[in-house]
Amino acid sequence: MSPTAAPPPFDAVIPKPVAAVPAGGVFTLSPDARIVVTPASGDAGRVASYLAELVNRSTGYELQVGGGRGTPPAGAIVLRLQERRALGAEGYELRVTPEHVTLVALRAAGLFRGIQTIRQLLPPAVERPGARPGPLRIRTGTIRDRPRFPWRGAMLDVARHFFGVRDVQRFVDLMALYKLNVLHLHLTDDQGWRLAIRSWPRLTAHGGSTQVGGGRGGFYTAADYRAIVAYASSRYVTVVPEIDMPGHTNAALASYPELTCNGVAPSLYTGIEVGFSSLCTTKERTYEFVSDVVREVAALTPGPYLHIGGDEAKATKPAEYRAFVRRVAAIVRAHGKRLIGWEELGRADLRPGTIVQHWHDERVTRRATARGAKLVMSPATRAYLDMKYDPSSPLGLQWAGTTDVRDAYDWDPVAQIPGVSERQVLGVEAPLWSETLRTIGDVEHMAFPRLPGIAEIGWSRAAGRSWNEYRERLGAHGPRLRALGVNFYRAPGVPWR
Ligand code: TNX
């Protein structure tokens, strides 16, 4: 990076802000600039330290964080919580003048999102530890911004292949750059149970011991899981744990034969078929199991949601499925969590306020909304990051077709299902199923560059969004993704820089 490289323009920001007005000047960040934060303690102070670390580790600068009254010193970055109701929980206002960078938000989460904007206005080399770019300049102007949807997620399937704590934390950091705020962890499936449950230890001891293709698998201890949750929370990302049931449960059945109807444990499974396993929904022991698991997962999870899967329960009779969902919903409620499940929950009676994650069947999803459910939109043809980009993609599946970068961007979560209204849509989520993904490099190859597009759909207004304009901005993120060491797919059709 040459020292005179032009700072990124306002329209390089992804997701596109609600309003961005450049003023034509520049602010130069000096190596001893102060970050003045009000209030200096608590979450706002921690967010300020996050910004200082981000800049210091690449530049070798020594930005100091502190409180301060009155006029901030020239050259300071000012972060401030203020009673600006209109900004909402995650909104922010950024004002850059030649003298100061001022970021204002109602909540610390808004400061954190605003810092991602500042980050994208700094040269890409700021992302590479030890890169020593400089001088660091930011264009002047004003950005006012807040998200369209409160739920902007990505899902990682750690069951088909297991990904360790570090890998997940890195993924959270990449999500945070694009202002995503929900990490859905698909923790259990036929091929593996990945979260230790104290009252049912064989779930991980046996059920976590392999994965697709027969590798060693793995699982999170309670401490590992807490570390993921805490890290995500420091990035204002809520972890939504999914315990898939009554189907997708072979790993549990293999670990505890009492959960099957005939009392015989199946073998561990390392293939990629779906729809063949079911908890025995007519046995009381099954509900003791579910209660124990839900109790432990709820206790480990500070976020308000608990995902019970519910998808592809082809080995469960319809009436039994409905009865099962009714009982499990009550268990989840009793443990103080809000229920979320895949669209198939629409086949059961739901309480209003249940969250349903749409993936392919508009009829069932509409049935759920008719019962008062809110939607998280993950249509497989658009948002499934495990679909191949094109038929020649080395990784991924193709059952929903191929999804190039444009397909993943060029849709609207509310218009996707006729008859669904903006009020019924909580947001969007991009699931990444890992049948074919063995390493975090594989994960990055499928998520990038499609995930930033999903992030923009979740954050930015629909009006004014267009693929032709977006692809230019995405191309400008090439150097930043390279600086971060992201193994992204150099998709054709994007003017990569
Ligand atoms: C369908 S989407 C599934 C998953 C698979 C995925 C592969 C959904 C709720 N269930 O079990 O991993 O397809 O794309």
PDB file of C-alpha atoms in Angstrom, residues 199-203 252-266 278-289 292:
ATOM      1  CA  SER A 199     -26.660 -34.814  32.110  1.00  0.00           C
ATOM      2  CA  TRP A 200     -26.216 -36.824  28.879  1.00  0.00           C
ATOM      3  CA  PRO A 201     -22.437 -37.138  28.442  1.00  0.00           C
ATOM      4  CA  ARG A 202     -22.457 -39.772  25.696  1.00  0.00           C
ATOM      5  CA  LEU A 203     -24.015 -37.257  23.297  1.00  0.00           C
ATOM      6  CA  ALA A 252     -28.141 -38.720  19.739  1.00  0.00           C
ATOM      7  CA  LEU A 253     -29.866 -42.038  18.975  1.00  0.00           C
ATOM      8  CA  ALA A 254     -26.504 -43.728  18.458  1.00  0.00           C
ATOM      9  CA  SER A 255     -25.425 -42.448  21.879  1.00  0.00           C
ATOM     10  CA  TYR A 256     -28.616 -43.376  23.807  1.00  0.00           C
ATOM     11  CA  PRO A 257     -30.686 -46.323  22.530  1.00  0.00           C
ATOM     12  CA  GLU A 258     -33.460 -45.374  24.992  1.00  0.00           C
ATOM     13  CA  LEU A 259     -34.300 -42.456  22.668  1.00  0.00           C
ATOM     14  CA  THR A 260     -35.282 -44.820  19.852  1.00  0.00           C
ATOM     15  CA  CYS A 261     -38.684 -46.550  19.714  1.00  0.00           C
ATOM     16  CA  ASN A 262     -37.215 -50.057  19.420  1.00  0.00           C
ATOM     17  CA  GLY A 263     -34.484 -49.459  21.982  1.00  0.00           C
ATOM     18  CA  VAL A 264     -31.733 -50.297  19.524  1.00  0.00           C
ATOM     19  CA  ALA A 265     -28.970 -47.771  18.917  1.00  0.00           C
ATOM     20  CA  PRO A 266     -28.130 -47.128  15.269  1.00  0.00           C
ATOM     21  CA  SER A 278     -36.272 -39.478  14.619  1.00  0.00           C
ATOM     22  CA  LEU A 279     -36.415 -39.260  18.378  1.00  0.00           C
ATOM     23  CA  CYS A 280     -39.165 -41.534  19.664  1.00  0.00           C
ATOM     24  CA  THR A 281     -41.851 -38.871  20.147  1.00  0.00           C
ATOM     25  CA  THR A 282     -44.225 -41.220  21.955  1.00  0.00           C
ATOM     26  CA  LYS A 283     -41.842 -42.044  24.818  1.00  0.00           C
ATOM     27  CA  GLU A 284     -41.782 -39.985  28.025  1.00  0.00           C
ATOM     28  CA  ARG A 285     -38.034 -40.529  28.270  1.00  0.00           C
ATOM     29  CA  THR A 286     -37.662 -38.414  25.115  1.00  0.00           C
ATOM     30  CA  TYR A 287     -39.238 -35.423  26.854  1.00  0.00           C
ATOM     31  CA  GLU A 288     -36.977 -35.838  29.879  1.00  0.00           C
ATOM     32  CA  PHE A 289     -34.085 -35.787  27.429  1.00  0.00           C
ATOM     33  CA  ASP A 292     -32.471 -31.674  30.210  1.00  0.00           C
TER      34      ASP A 292
END
